[in-house]
Amino acid sequence: MTDLLTVDDVHVSYGDMEVIRDANLSVPEGEVVSIVGANGAGKTTLLDTVSGVKDIDSGDIEFEGESVVGYEPYERIDKGLAYVPERHRVFPEMTVAENLRTAMIPASDVDESAQLDRVFDLFPILSERQSQVASTMSGGQQQMLAIAQGLVIDPDLIMFDEPTLGLAPKIVEDIRDTISEISESGVTVLVADEQIEFAKHVSDRMYLMRKNTLNYLGERGEFEDAYQETVDNVFA
Ligand code: ATP
């Protein structure tokens, strides 16, 4: 299977502090890959480097066979690499429709009405509330809107950082189903989350980020034991 995204020997620092040491990651086309790890382990930093929000010190990041290092975040979006950051950063004063249209600006080739139809099919609640101001919606609905903002650029790969953060268990289930539907629709997914059960449920393969290092745990069916072993060693 072709890797849509590869991270090769990537090092990242904040000032003198090394936050990611020699990370290697492969995301095969069509799969859901997750990175689990405790708060502060470096998951967000890794997704930030893939999206272009944060520069790397060394190494390479390839998307669809080409290095994206040096490209601005909006250029990576235009290449089909969507990023839904932690804590649903929707525009609170804008309506649902305005949020979605704004999210499409960096992507040059999208069919606006087709993409709106697509996200309204996936999230009927957003269709019903197109004119509602985002800040007046619940946390779960705002998270759906944040996911929809990633999807309207018609991405080949979409990254989610902590999509379950602060959400009630029922909403976490909805997010899980949504990620499965997104994957079934042909979009490759990379998700970082602290909730192991959630990650295990949605993932085809899994990585564990701990102490600045990314560890590959394996494919579905393998990562249960690999994770337990690592957790027993690290978090005991
Ligand atoms: P969380 O779930 O809390 O987002 P995480 O695994 O995503 O955790 P990161 O947010 O990537 O972890 O943080 C990794 C390390 O980098 C932490 O020690 C954090 O304090 C540090 N860090 C993150 N952002 C910055 C920044 N802008 N400046 C300096 N240090 C930072």
Short mmCIF file of C-alpha atoms and ligand atoms in Angstrom, two decimals:
data_model
loop_
_atom_site.label_atom_id
_atom_site.label_comp_id
_atom_site.label_asym_id
_atom_site.label_seq_id
_atom_site.Cartn_x
_atom_site.Cartn_y
_atom_site.Cartn_z
CA MET A 1 0.00 0.00 0.00
CA THR A 2 1.25 3.49 -0.83
CA ASP A 3 2.15 5.81 2.01
CA LEU A 4 0.31 9.08 1.64
CA LEU A 5 2.33 10.72 4.40
CA THR A 6 5.78 9.90 5.74
CA VAL A 7 7.71 11.54 8.54
CA ASP A 8 11.43 10.69 8.32
CA ASP A 9 13.90 11.20 11.15
CA VAL A 10 12.21 14.41 12.25
CA HIS A 11 13.60 16.47 15.13
CA VAL A 12 11.72 19.45 16.58
CA SER A 13 12.63 21.89 19.35
CA TYR A 14 11.22 24.87 21.17
CA GLY A 15 14.29 26.99 21.83
CA ASP A 16 16.82 24.72 23.53
CA MET A 17 14.22 22.12 24.46
CA GLU A 18 14.00 19.14 22.14
CA VAL A 19 10.34 18.14 21.95
CA ILE A 20 10.49 15.47 19.25
CA ARG A 21 13.50 13.24 18.75
CA ASP A 22 13.95 11.31 15.55
CA ALA A 23 10.29 10.64 14.75
CA ASN A 24 9.36 8.23 11.97
CA LEU A 25 5.78 7.71 10.90
CA SER A 26 3.98 6.30 7.87
CA VAL A 27 0.35 6.84 7.02
CA PRO A 28 -0.79 4.45 4.28
CA GLU A 29 -3.42 5.75 1.88
CA GLY A 30 -6.95 4.87 3.01
CA GLU A 31 -6.07 4.06 6.61
CA VAL A 32 -6.79 5.62 9.98
CA VAL A 33 -3.55 6.02 11.93
CA SER A 34 -3.49 7.28 15.49
CA ILE A 35 -0.88 8.68 17.84
CA VAL A 36 -1.65 8.21 21.52
CA GLY A 37 0.29 9.57 24.45
CA ALA A 38 0.00 11.55 27.65
CA ASN A 39 -0.49 15.28 27.91
CA GLY A 40 2.69 17.11 26.85
CA ALA A 41 4.22 14.11 25.09
CA GLY A 42 4.58 15.99 21.81
CA LYS A 43 1.57 14.87 19.76
CA THR A 44 0.38 18.37 18.95
CA THR A 45 3.89 19.46 18.03
CA LEU A 46 4.16 16.58 15.57
CA LEU A 47 0.84 17.42 13.88
CA ASP A 48 1.87 21.09 13.86
CA THR A 49 5.02 20.20 11.94
CA VAL A 50 3.09 18.14 9.38
CA SER A 51 0.61 20.99 8.86
CA GLY A 52 3.44 23.55 8.61
CA VAL A 53 2.48 25.54 11.70
CA LYS A 54 5.81 24.59 13.32
CA ASP A 55 9.18 24.23 11.57
CA ILE A 56 11.32 21.12 11.94
CA ASP A 57 15.02 21.20 12.91
CA SER A 58 15.95 18.32 10.64
CA GLY A 59 14.45 15.38 8.78
CA ASP A 60 11.80 15.31 6.08
CA ILE A 61 8.02 15.20 5.74
CA GLU A 62 6.62 13.85 2.49
CA PHE A 63 3.03 14.11 1.37
CA GLU A 64 1.93 12.29 -1.79
CA GLY A 65 5.55 11.49 -2.57
CA GLU A 66 6.90 15.04 -2.32
CA SER A 67 8.59 16.90 0.49
CA VAL A 68 6.37 19.59 2.01
CA VAL A 69 9.11 21.03 4.21
CA GLY A 70 9.29 24.76 3.62
CA TYR A 71 5.70 25.03 2.41
CA GLU A 72 3.36 27.35 4.29
CA PRO A 73 0.29 25.88 6.04
CA TYR A 74 -2.08 27.33 3.41
CA GLU A 75 0.03 25.75 0.65
CA ARG A 76 -0.22 22.36 2.37
CA ILE A 77 -3.99 22.81 2.64
CA ASP A 78 -4.07 23.48 -1.10
CA LYS A 79 -2.18 20.21 -1.63
CA GLY A 80 -4.98 18.36 0.17
CA LEU A 81 -3.61 18.19 3.70
CA ALA A 82 -6.26 19.31 6.21
CA TYR A 83 -5.68 19.98 9.91
CA VAL A 84 -8.30 20.24 12.63
CA PRO A 85 -6.38 21.56 15.66
CA GLU A 86 -7.11 20.93 19.31
CA ARG A 87 -10.06 22.73 20.95
CA HIS A 88 -12.38 23.42 18.02
CA ARG A 89 -10.99 26.68 16.78
CA VAL A 90 -14.06 27.77 14.88
CA PHE A 91 -14.69 31.48 14.41
CA PRO A 92 -17.09 32.13 17.29
CA GLU A 93 -18.77 35.24 15.87
CA MET A 94 -19.37 33.73 12.44
CA THR A 95 -22.30 31.56 11.42
CA VAL A 96 -21.89 27.90 10.52
CA ALA A 97 -22.03 28.71 6.79
CA GLU A 98 -19.51 31.55 7.14
CA ASN A 99 -17.14 29.27 9.06
CA LEU A 100 -17.32 26.69 6.30
CA ARG A 101 -16.84 29.19 3.47
CA THR A 102 -13.87 30.78 5.25
CA ALA A 103 -12.24 27.37 5.66
CA MET A 104 -12.36 26.87 1.88
CA ILE A 105 -10.37 30.02 1.06
CA PRO A 106 -6.87 28.42 0.93
CA ALA A 107 -8.00 25.57 -1.31
CA SER A 108 -7.98 26.72 -4.93
CA ASP A 109 -9.84 23.93 -6.68
CA VAL A 110 -12.83 23.06 -4.55
CA ASP A 111 -16.42 23.03 -5.73
CA GLU A 112 -17.99 25.08 -2.94
CA SER A 113 -21.54 23.80 -3.21
CA ALA A 114 -20.49 20.16 -3.64
CA GLN A 115 -18.32 20.39 -0.53
CA LEU A 116 -21.09 22.04 1.48
CA ASP A 117 -23.48 19.27 0.41
CA ARG A 118 -20.92 16.71 1.45
CA VAL A 119 -20.50 18.04 4.99
CA PHE A 120 -24.23 18.68 5.39
CA ASP A 121 -24.84 15.01 4.49
CA LEU A 122 -22.36 13.96 7.14
CA PHE A 123 -23.62 16.48 9.72
CA PRO A 124 -27.35 17.19 9.22
CA ILE A 125 -27.25 19.38 12.33
CA LEU A 126 -24.92 21.81 10.54
CA SER A 127 -27.29 21.95 7.60
CA GLU A 128 -30.17 22.84 9.93
CA ARG A 129 -28.07 25.49 11.67
CA GLN A 130 -26.30 27.14 8.75
CA SER A 131 -27.30 30.61 9.95
CA GLN A 132 -26.53 30.04 13.61
CA VAL A 133 -23.59 31.88 15.17
CA ALA A 134 -20.98 29.26 16.12
CA SER A 135 -20.43 30.44 19.71
CA THR A 136 -24.08 29.69 20.54
CA MET A 137 -23.72 26.00 19.68
CA SER A 138 -22.76 23.21 22.11
CA GLY A 139 -19.16 22.00 22.44
CA GLY A 140 -20.00 18.83 20.52
CA GLN A 141 -21.63 20.78 17.69
CA GLN A 142 -18.66 23.14 17.50
CA GLN A 143 -16.37 20.14 17.24
CA MET A 144 -18.51 18.81 14.36
CA LEU A 145 -18.16 22.23 12.72
CA ALA A 146 -14.37 22.15 13.21
CA ILE A 147 -14.24 18.71 11.56
CA ALA A 148 -16.45 19.98 8.73
CA GLN A 149 -14.06 22.94 8.24
CA GLY A 150 -11.28 20.43 7.60
CA LEU A 151 -13.43 18.38 5.23
CA VAL A 152 -14.69 21.19 3.00
CA ILE A 153 -11.27 21.60 1.42
CA ASP A 154 -11.80 18.10 -0.05
CA PRO A 155 -8.61 16.74 1.54
CA ASP A 156 -6.71 13.57 0.70
CA LEU A 157 -5.57 13.43 4.32
CA ILE A 158 -7.15 14.98 7.39
CA MET A 159 -5.43 15.32 10.76
CA PHE A 160 -7.36 15.61 14.02
CA ASP A 161 -5.72 16.76 17.23
CA GLU A 162 -7.58 15.61 20.37
CA PRO A 163 -10.99 15.48 18.69
CA THR A 164 -12.56 14.07 21.87
CA LEU A 165 -11.16 16.67 24.28
CA GLY A 166 -13.73 17.77 26.85
CA LEU A 167 -16.62 16.01 25.15
CA ALA A 168 -19.25 13.79 26.79
CA PRO A 169 -19.02 10.02 26.13
CA LYS A 170 -22.01 10.08 23.78
CA ILE A 171 -20.38 12.80 21.66
CA VAL A 172 -17.09 10.89 21.69
CA GLU A 173 -19.02 7.98 20.15
CA ASP A 174 -20.42 10.31 17.48
CA ILE A 175 -16.91 11.59 16.68
CA ARG A 176 -15.68 8.00 16.44
CA ASP A 177 -18.47 7.14 13.98
CA THR A 178 -17.76 10.31 12.03
CA ILE A 179 -14.08 9.44 11.67
CA SER A 180 -15.04 5.98 10.41
CA GLU A 181 -17.42 7.54 7.87
CA ILE A 182 -14.75 9.99 6.73
CA SER A 183 -12.36 7.10 6.26
CA GLU A 184 -14.95 5.06 4.35
CA SER A 185 -15.50 8.02 2.04
CA GLY A 186 -11.86 7.66 0.91
CA VAL A 187 -10.09 10.26 3.05
CA THR A 188 -6.97 9.09 4.91
CA VAL A 189 -6.94 10.04 8.60
CA LEU A 190 -4.22 10.82 11.16
CA VAL A 191 -5.51 11.39 14.68
CA ALA A 192 -3.75 12.28 17.94
CA ASP A 193 -5.65 11.59 21.14
CA GLU A 194 -5.10 10.84 24.80
CA GLN A 195 -8.06 8.46 24.95
CA ILE A 196 -6.60 5.05 24.23
CA GLU A 197 -9.96 3.27 23.93
CA PHE A 198 -11.12 5.81 21.38
CA ALA A 199 -7.90 5.48 19.38
CA LYS A 200 -7.95 1.69 19.47
CA HIS A 201 -11.49 1.69 18.18
CA VAL A 202 -10.91 3.92 15.15
CA SER A 203 -7.36 2.96 14.13
CA ASP A 204 -5.86 0.64 11.55
CA ARG A 205 -2.44 1.26 13.06
CA MET A 206 -1.21 3.05 16.10
CA TYR A 207 1.82 4.92 17.47
CA LEU A 208 2.65 5.90 21.02
CA MET A 209 4.37 9.20 21.73
CA ARG A 210 6.29 9.26 25.00
CA LYS A 211 9.29 11.16 26.28
CA ASN A 212 9.83 12.94 22.94
CA THR A 213 9.90 9.65 21.07
CA LEU A 214 7.40 8.09 18.71
CA ASN A 215 7.00 4.31 19.04
CA TYR A 216 5.20 2.19 16.47
CA LEU A 217 2.74 -0.17 18.17
CA GLY A 218 1.54 -2.05 15.12
CA GLU A 219 -1.56 -2.72 13.09
CA ARG A 220 -5.06 -3.45 14.33
CA GLY A 221 -4.91 -6.75 16.22
CA GLU A 222 -1.25 -6.20 17.14
CA PHE A 223 -1.29 -2.94 19.05
CA GLU A 224 -3.29 -4.16 22.03
CA ASP A 225 -0.39 -6.25 23.39
CA ALA A 226 2.30 -3.82 22.22
CA TYR A 227 0.53 -0.96 23.93
CA GLN A 228 0.01 -2.87 27.17
CA GLU A 229 3.65 -3.83 27.26
CA THR A 230 4.77 -0.25 26.71
CA VAL A 231 2.31 1.13 29.23
CA ASP A 232 3.35 -1.43 31.84
CA ASN A 233 6.95 -0.35 31.35
CA VAL A 234 6.44 3.36 31.11
CA PHE A 235 3.46 4.37 33.17
CA ALA A 236 3.65 1.77 35.95
P1 ATP B 1 -1.39 17.95 24.70
O1 ATP B 1 -2.29 16.81 24.66
O2 ATP B 1 -1.39 18.69 25.99
O3 ATP B 1 -1.51 18.88 23.52
P2 ATP B 1 0.89 16.92 23.39
O4 ATP B 1 1.29 15.50 23.46
O5 ATP B 1 0.18 17.35 22.18
O6 ATP B 1 0.07 17.31 24.65
P3 ATP B 1 2.68 19.12 22.89
O7 ATP B 1 1.59 20.12 23.02
O8 ATP B 1 3.17 18.83 21.54
O9 ATP B 1 2.23 17.76 23.58
O10 ATP B 1 3.88 19.57 23.83
C1 ATP B 1 5.12 18.90 23.85
C2 ATP B 1 6.10 19.67 24.68
O11 ATP B 1 6.42 20.89 24.03
C3 ATP B 1 5.58 20.04 26.06
O12 ATP B 1 6.64 19.92 26.97
C4 ATP B 1 5.17 21.49 25.91
O13 ATP B 1 5.29 22.16 27.12
C5 ATP B 1 6.17 22.00 24.89
N1 ATP B 1 5.60 23.07 24.06
C6 ATP B 1 4.49 22.99 23.30
N2 ATP B 1 4.25 24.16 22.66
C7 ATP B 1 5.24 25.01 23.04
C8 ATP B 1 5.57 26.37 22.72
N3 ATP B 1 4.82 27.08 21.88
N4 ATP B 1 6.67 26.89 23.32
C9 ATP B 1 7.43 26.16 24.14
N5 ATP B 1 7.19 24.89 24.48
C10 ATP B 1 6.11 24.31 23.95
#
